[in-house]
CSV table of C-alpha atoms in Angstrom, one decimal:
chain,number,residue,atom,x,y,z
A,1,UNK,CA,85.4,82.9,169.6
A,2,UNK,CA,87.9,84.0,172.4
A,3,UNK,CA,88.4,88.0,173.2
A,4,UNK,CA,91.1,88.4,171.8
A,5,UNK,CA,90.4,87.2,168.3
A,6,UNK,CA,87.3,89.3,168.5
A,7,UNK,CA,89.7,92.4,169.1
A,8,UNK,CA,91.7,91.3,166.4
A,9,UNK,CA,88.6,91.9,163.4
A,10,UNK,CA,87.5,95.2,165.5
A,11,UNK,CA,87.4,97.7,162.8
A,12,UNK,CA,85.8,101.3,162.3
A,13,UNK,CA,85.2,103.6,159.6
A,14,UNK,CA,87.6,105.2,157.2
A,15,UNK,CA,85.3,107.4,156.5
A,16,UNK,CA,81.8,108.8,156.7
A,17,UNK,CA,79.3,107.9,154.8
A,18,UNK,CA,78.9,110.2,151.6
A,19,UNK,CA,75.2,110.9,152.2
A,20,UNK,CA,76.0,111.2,156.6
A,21,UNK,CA,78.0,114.2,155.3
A,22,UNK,CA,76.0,117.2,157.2
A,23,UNK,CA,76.4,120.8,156.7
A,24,UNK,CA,72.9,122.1,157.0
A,25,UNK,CA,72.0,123.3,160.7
A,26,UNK,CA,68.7,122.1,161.8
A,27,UNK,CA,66.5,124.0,164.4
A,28,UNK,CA,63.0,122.9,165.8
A,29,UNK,CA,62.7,126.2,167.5
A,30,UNK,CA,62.8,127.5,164.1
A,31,UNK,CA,60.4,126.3,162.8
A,32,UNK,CA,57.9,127.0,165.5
A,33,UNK,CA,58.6,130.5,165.3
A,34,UNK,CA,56.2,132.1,162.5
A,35,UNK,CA,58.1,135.1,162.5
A,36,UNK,CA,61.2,133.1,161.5
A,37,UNK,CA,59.2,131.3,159.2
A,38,UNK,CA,57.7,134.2,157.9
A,39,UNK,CA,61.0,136.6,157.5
A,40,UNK,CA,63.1,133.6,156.2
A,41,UNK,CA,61.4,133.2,153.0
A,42,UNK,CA,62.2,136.3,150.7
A,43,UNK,CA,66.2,135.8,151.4
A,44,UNK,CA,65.6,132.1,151.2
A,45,UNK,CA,67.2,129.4,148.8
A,46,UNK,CA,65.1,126.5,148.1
A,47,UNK,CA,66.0,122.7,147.0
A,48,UNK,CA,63.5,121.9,144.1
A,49,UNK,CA,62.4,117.8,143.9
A,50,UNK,CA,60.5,116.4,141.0
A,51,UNK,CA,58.3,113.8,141.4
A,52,UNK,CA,61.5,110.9,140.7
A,53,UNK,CA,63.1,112.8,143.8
A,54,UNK,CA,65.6,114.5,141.3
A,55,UNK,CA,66.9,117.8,142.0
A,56,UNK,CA,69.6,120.0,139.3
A,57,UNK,CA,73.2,119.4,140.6
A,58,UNK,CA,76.1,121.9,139.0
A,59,UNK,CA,79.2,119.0,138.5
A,60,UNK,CA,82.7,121.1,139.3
A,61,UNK,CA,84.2,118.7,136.8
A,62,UNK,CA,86.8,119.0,134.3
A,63,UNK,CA,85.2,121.0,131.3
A,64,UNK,CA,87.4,118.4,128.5
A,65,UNK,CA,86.0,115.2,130.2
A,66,UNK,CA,83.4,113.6,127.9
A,67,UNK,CA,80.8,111.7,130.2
A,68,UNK,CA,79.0,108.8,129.2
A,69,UNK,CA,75.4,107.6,131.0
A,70,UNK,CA,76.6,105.1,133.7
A,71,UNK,CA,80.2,106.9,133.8
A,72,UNK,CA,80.8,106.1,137.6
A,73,UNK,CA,84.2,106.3,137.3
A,74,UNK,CA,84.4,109.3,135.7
A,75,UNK,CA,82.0,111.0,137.6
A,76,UNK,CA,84.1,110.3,140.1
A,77,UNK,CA,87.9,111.3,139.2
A,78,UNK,CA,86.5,114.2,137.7
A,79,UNK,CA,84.1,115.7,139.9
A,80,UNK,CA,85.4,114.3,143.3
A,81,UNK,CA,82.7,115.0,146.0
A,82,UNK,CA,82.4,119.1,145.0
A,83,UNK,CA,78.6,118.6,142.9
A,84,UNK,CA,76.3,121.3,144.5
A,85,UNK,CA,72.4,121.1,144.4
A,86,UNK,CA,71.3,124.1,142.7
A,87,UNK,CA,69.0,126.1,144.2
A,88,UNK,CA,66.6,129.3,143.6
A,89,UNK,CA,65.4,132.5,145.7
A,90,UNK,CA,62.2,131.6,147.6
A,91,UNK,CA,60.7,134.7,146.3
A,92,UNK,CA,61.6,133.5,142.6
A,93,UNK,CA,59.4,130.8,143.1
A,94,UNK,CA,56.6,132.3,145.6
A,95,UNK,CA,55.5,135.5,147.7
A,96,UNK,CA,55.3,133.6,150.2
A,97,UNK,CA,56.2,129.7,151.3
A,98,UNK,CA,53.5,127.0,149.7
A,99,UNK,CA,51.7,125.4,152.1
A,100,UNK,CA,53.6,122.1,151.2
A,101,UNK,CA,57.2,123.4,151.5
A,102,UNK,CA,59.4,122.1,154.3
A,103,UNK,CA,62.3,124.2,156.2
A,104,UNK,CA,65.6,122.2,156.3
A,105,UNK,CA,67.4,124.9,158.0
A,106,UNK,CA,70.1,127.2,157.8
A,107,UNK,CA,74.1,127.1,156.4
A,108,UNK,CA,76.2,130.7,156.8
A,109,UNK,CA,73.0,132.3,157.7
A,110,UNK,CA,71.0,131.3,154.9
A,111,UNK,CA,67.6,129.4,155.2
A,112,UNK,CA,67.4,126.7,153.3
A,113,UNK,CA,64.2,125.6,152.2
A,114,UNK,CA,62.5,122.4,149.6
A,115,UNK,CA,59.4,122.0,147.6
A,116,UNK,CA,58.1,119.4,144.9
A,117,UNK,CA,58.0,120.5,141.5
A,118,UNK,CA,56.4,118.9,138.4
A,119,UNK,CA,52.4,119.2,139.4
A,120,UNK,CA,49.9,121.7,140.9
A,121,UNK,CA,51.9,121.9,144.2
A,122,UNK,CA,54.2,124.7,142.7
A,123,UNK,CA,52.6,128.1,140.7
A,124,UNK,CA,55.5,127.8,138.6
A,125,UNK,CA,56.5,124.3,137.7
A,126,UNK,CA,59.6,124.9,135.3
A,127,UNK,CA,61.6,126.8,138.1
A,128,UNK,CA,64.8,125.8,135.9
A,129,UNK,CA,66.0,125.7,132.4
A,130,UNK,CA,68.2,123.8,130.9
A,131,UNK,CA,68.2,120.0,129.9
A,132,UNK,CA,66.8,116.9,131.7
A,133,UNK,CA,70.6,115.7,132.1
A,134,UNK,CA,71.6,118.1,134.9
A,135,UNK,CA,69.1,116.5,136.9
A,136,UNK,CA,69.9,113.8,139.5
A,137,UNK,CA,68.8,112.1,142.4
A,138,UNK,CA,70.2,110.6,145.2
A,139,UNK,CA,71.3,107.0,143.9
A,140,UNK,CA,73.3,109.3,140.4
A,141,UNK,CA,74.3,111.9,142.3
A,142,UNK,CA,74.7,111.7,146.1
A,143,UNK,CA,78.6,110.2,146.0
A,144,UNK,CA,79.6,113.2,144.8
A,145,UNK,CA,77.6,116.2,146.2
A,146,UNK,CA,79.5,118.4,148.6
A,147,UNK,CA,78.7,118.1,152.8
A,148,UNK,CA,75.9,121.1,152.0
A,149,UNK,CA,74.5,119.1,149.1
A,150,UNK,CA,74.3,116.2,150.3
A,151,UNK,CA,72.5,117.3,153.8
A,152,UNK,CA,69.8,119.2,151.3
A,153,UNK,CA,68.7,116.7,149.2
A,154,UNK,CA,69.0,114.1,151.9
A,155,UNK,CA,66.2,116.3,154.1
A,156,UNK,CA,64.3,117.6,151.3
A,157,UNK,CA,63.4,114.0,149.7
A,158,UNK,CA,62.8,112.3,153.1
A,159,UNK,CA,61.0,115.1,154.5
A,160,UNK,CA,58.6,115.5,150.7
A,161,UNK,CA,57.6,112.0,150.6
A,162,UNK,CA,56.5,111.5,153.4
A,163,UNK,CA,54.5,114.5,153.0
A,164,UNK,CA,53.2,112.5,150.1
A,165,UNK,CA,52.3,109.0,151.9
A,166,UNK,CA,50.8,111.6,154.3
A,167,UNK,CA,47.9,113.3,153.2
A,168,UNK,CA,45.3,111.2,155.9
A,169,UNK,CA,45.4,110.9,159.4
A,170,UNK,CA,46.3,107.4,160.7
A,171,UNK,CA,43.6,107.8,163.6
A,172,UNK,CA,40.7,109.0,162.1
A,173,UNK,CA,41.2,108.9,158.3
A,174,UNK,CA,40.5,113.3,158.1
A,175,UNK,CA,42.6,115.6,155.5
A,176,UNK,CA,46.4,116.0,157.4
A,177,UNK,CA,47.6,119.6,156.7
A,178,UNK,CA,51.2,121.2,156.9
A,179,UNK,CA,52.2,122.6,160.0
A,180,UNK,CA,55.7,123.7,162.3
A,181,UNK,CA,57.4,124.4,158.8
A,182,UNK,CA,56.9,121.1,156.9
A,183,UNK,CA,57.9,119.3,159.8
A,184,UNK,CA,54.2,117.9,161.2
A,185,UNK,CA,50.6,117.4,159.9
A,186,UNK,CA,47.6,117.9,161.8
A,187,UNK,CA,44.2,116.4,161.0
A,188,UNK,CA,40.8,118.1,161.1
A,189,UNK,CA,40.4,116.9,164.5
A,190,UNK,CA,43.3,117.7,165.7
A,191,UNK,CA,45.7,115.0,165.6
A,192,UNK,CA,49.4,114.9,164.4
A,193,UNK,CA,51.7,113.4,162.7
A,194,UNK,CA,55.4,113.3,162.4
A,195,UNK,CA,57.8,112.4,159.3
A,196,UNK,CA,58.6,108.9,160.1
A,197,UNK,CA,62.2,107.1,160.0
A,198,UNK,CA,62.0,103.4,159.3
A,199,UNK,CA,65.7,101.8,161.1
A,200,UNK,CA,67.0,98.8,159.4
A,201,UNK,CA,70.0,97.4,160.0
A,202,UNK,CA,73.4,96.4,158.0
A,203,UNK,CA,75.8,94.1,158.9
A,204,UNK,CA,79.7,93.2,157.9
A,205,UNK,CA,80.2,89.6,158.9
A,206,UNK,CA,83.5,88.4,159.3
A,207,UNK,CA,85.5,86.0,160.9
A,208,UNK,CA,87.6,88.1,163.1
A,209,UNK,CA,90.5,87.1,160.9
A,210,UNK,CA,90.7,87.2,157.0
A,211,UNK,CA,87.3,86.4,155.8
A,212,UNK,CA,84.1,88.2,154.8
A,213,UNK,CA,80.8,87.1,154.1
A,214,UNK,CA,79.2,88.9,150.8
A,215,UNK,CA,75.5,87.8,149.7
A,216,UNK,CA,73.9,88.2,146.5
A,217,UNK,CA,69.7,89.2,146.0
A,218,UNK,CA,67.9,87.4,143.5
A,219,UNK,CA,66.7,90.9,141.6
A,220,UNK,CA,70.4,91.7,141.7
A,221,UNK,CA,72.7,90.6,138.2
A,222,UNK,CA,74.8,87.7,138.9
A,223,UNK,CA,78.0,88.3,140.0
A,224,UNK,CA,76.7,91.4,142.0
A,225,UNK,CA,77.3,91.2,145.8
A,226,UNK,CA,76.9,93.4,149.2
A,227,UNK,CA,76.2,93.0,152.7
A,228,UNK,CA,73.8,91.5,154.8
A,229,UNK,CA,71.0,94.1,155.9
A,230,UNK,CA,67.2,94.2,156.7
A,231,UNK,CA,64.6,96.0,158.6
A,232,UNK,CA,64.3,96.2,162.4
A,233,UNK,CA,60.6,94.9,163.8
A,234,UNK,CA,58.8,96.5,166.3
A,235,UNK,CA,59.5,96.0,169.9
A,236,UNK,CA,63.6,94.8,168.9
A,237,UNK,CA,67.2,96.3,169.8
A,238,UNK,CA,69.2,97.1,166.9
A,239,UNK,CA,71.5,94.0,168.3
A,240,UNK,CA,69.0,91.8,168.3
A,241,UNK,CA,68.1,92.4,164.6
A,242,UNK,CA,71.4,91.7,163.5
A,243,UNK,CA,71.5,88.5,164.9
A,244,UNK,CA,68.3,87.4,163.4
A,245,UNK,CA,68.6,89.1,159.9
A,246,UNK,CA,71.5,87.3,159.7
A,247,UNK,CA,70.0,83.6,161.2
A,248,UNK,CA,67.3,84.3,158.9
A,249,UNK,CA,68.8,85.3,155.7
A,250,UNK,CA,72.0,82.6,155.6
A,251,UNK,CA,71.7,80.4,158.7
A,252,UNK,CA,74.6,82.2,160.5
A,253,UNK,CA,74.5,82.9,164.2
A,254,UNK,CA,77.2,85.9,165.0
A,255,UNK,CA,78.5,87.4,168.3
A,256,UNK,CA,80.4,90.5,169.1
A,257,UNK,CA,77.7,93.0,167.5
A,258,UNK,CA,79.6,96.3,167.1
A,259,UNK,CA,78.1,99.6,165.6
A,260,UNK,CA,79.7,101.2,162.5
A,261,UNK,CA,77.7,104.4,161.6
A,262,UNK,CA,74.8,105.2,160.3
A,263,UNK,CA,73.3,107.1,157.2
A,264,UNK,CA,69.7,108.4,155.7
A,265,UNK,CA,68.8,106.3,152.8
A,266,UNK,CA,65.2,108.5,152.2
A,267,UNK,CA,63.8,105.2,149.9
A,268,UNK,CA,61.9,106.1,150.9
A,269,UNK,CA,62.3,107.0,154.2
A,270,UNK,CA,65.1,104.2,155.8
A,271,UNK,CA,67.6,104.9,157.9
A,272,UNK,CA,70.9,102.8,157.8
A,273,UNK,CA,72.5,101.7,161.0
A,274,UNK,CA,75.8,99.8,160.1
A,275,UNK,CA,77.2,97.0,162.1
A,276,UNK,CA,80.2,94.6,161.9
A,277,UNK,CA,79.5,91.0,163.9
A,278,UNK,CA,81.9,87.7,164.0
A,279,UNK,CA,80.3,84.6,162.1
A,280,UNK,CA,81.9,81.2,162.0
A,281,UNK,CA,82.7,80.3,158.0
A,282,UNK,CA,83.1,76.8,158.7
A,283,UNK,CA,79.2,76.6,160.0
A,284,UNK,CA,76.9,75.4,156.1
A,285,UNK,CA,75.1,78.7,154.6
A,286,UNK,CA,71.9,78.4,154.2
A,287,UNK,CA,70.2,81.1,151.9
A,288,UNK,CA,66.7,81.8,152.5
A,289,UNK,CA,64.7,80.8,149.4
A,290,UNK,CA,63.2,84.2,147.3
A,291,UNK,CA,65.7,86.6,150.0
A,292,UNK,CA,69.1,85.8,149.0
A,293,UNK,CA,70.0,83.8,145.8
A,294,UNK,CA,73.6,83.0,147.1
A,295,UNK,CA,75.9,83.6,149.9
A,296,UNK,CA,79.8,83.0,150.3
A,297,UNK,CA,82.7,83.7,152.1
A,298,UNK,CA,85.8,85.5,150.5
A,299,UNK,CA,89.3,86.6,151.4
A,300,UNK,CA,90.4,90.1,152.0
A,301,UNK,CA,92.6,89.9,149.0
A,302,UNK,CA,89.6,88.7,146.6
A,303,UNK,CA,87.7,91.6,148.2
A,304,UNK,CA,90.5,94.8,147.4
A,305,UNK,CA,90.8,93.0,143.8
A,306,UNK,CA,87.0,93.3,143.6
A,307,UNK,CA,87.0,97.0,145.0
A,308,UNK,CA,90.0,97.8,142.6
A,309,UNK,CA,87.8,97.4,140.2
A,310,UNK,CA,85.1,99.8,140.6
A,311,UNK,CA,81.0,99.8,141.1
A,312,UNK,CA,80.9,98.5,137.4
A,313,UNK,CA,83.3,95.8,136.6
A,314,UNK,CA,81.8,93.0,134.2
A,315,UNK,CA,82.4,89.3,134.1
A,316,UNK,CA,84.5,89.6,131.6
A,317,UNK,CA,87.2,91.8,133.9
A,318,UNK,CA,87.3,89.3,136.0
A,319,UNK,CA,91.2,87.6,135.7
A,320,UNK,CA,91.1,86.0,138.5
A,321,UNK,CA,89.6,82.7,136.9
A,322,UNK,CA,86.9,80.9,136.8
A,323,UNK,CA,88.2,78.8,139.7
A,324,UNK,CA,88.3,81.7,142.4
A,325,UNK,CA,85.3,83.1,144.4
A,326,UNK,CA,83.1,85.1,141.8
A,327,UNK,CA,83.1,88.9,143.2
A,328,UNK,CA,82.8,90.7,140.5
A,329,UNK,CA,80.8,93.9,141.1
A,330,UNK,CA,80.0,95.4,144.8
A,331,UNK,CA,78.1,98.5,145.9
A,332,UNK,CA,78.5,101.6,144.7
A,333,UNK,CA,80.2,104.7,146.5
A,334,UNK,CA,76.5,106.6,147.8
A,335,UNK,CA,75.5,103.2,150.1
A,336,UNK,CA,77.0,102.7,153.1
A,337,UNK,CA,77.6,99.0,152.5
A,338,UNK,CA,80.6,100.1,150.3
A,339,UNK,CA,82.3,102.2,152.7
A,340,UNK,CA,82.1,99.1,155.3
A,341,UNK,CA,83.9,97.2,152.8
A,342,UNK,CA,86.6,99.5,152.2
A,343,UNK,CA,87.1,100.1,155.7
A,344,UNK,CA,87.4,96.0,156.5
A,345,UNK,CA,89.6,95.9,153.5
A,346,UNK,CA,91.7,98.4,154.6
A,347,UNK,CA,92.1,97.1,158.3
A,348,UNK,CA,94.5,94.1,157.3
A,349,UNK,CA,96.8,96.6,156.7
């Protein structure tokens, strides 16, 4: 592949990604302060999580819009990205911080800080009322949660379970406990531990021209596709992965890595780091057996029909016939995979 014909697929972002959208200020020397600590609780708001990582989100949507369960597009014209996490006052919910609670930080001067509801690890575990439907969690609601939002409940459901996958020291097998804010553990003998990020890579493939390459998983419907992606081993560049996720998973070898962006995908504790590469379509595919269930290359015009049509298009909307390539249904607005796709799409232009 010359120079110039990589130049010609270079692409970036049209946008950020909805759940990179940050505007919660985070501190370290904060949280290591215990007067802070202390004095930031009573004028405190705090992000409440269930156990499913749901949270209560207030939709600024309009009030005559009837919304059915799996409503994405409506959701969407209606509410925009302008859903806010609800929170409460600290002191509504304690005197003082529970031992389990994590400091996210601070927006306009307020501290903002998270706890898991539902069990023993709150006094008061119905902090809200109101019905189980204005909860959400990330995968329902992070599209379309405001820059404050989506920084919250991004922080407060990594930070919580890891808490959760936390509870024993990794050296010695001792009771970890809280410390810095929410932010460590330490051990009865003294060790700690930090909330961990696990990096995996996600990759556009293209040919530098006109053509994408899509992939389906086998748990995924048929007719469902995304982007290539997978986690980075220990000891490897974020390059380096991309060239043998991709080898692995379809039997492509690419060249001109180039980073995207990057978002938090707390699944529980992933992070994201997009990538577009040049692949050759004429070169077989070769899915790997119980990975990807099938693999193809499509045009740019198959791929705005297939974005014109939403996260939820069936089968059955498909016009183009049953002769064309079969992209029906692509990732929805919260993963990062979709805005690589709308930002290839648009680059033709």
């Amino acid at each position: 592949m010359s120079g110039d014909a990589s130049r010609r697929g270079d692409f970036t972002l049209v946008e950020q990604p909805v759940l990179s959208r940050n505007a919660l200020v985070r501190d370290e020397n904060l949280r290591l302060d215990p007067d802070y600590v202390r004095d930031s609780w009573p004028k405190a708001q705090v992000v409440v999580v269930d156990e499913s990582g749901r949270t209560p989100v207030d939709w600024q949507v309009d009030p005559d819009h009837e919304f059915r369960e799996g409503d994405a597009a409506g959701w969407d014209s209606a509410a925009g990205r302008n859903g806010r996490v609800r929170t409460r006052p600290g002191t509504d919910i304690a005197a003082e911080p529970p031992e389990e609670a994590v400091l996210l930080g601070e927006a306009d001067d307020v501290p903002y800080w998270a706890v898991r509801i539902g069990s023993a690890k709150t006094a008061d575990s119905d902090v809200f009322a109101g019905g189980p439907g204005e909860w959400a969690d990330l995968r329902a609601a992070g599209a379309f949660l405001d820059p404050l939002g989506a920084g919250l409940l991004t922080g407060a459901v990594a930070t919580l379970n890891w808490h959760e996958r936390a509870r024993f020291c990794a050296v010695d097998g001792t009771r970890t406990r809280p410390q810095n804010a929410g932010w460590a553990r330490r051990c009865d003998n003294g060790h700690e531990e930090y909330p961990r990020t696990d990096p995996a890579i996600i990759c556009l493939v293209h040919d530098g021209a006109d053509r994408v390459l899509l992939a389906r998983q086998p748990v995924w419907p048929v007719g469902r596709y995304s982007v290539l992606a997978g986690f980075v081993e220990a000891g490897e560049s974020l390059e380096a992965c991309v060239q043998r996720e991709i080898a692995e998973e379809v039997g492509l070898d690419v060249t001109d890595v180039r980073y995207l962006g990057s978002q938090a995908w707390p699944f529980p504790r992933s992070l994201m780091v997009g990538f577009h590469a040049i692949g050759d379509p004429d070169v077989p595919l070769q899915p790997a057996e119980g990975e990807i269930a099938e693999a193809l290359w499509i045009t740019r015009a198959r791929l705005r029909a297939a974005l014109a049509r939403g996260d939820w298009a069936s089968r059955e909307d498909d016009a183009a016939g049953p002769d064309t390539d079969p992209v029906v249904m692509l990732p929805g607005t919260v993963s990062i995979a979709r805005t690589m796709l709308e930002s290839w799409a648009a680059a033709g232009d």
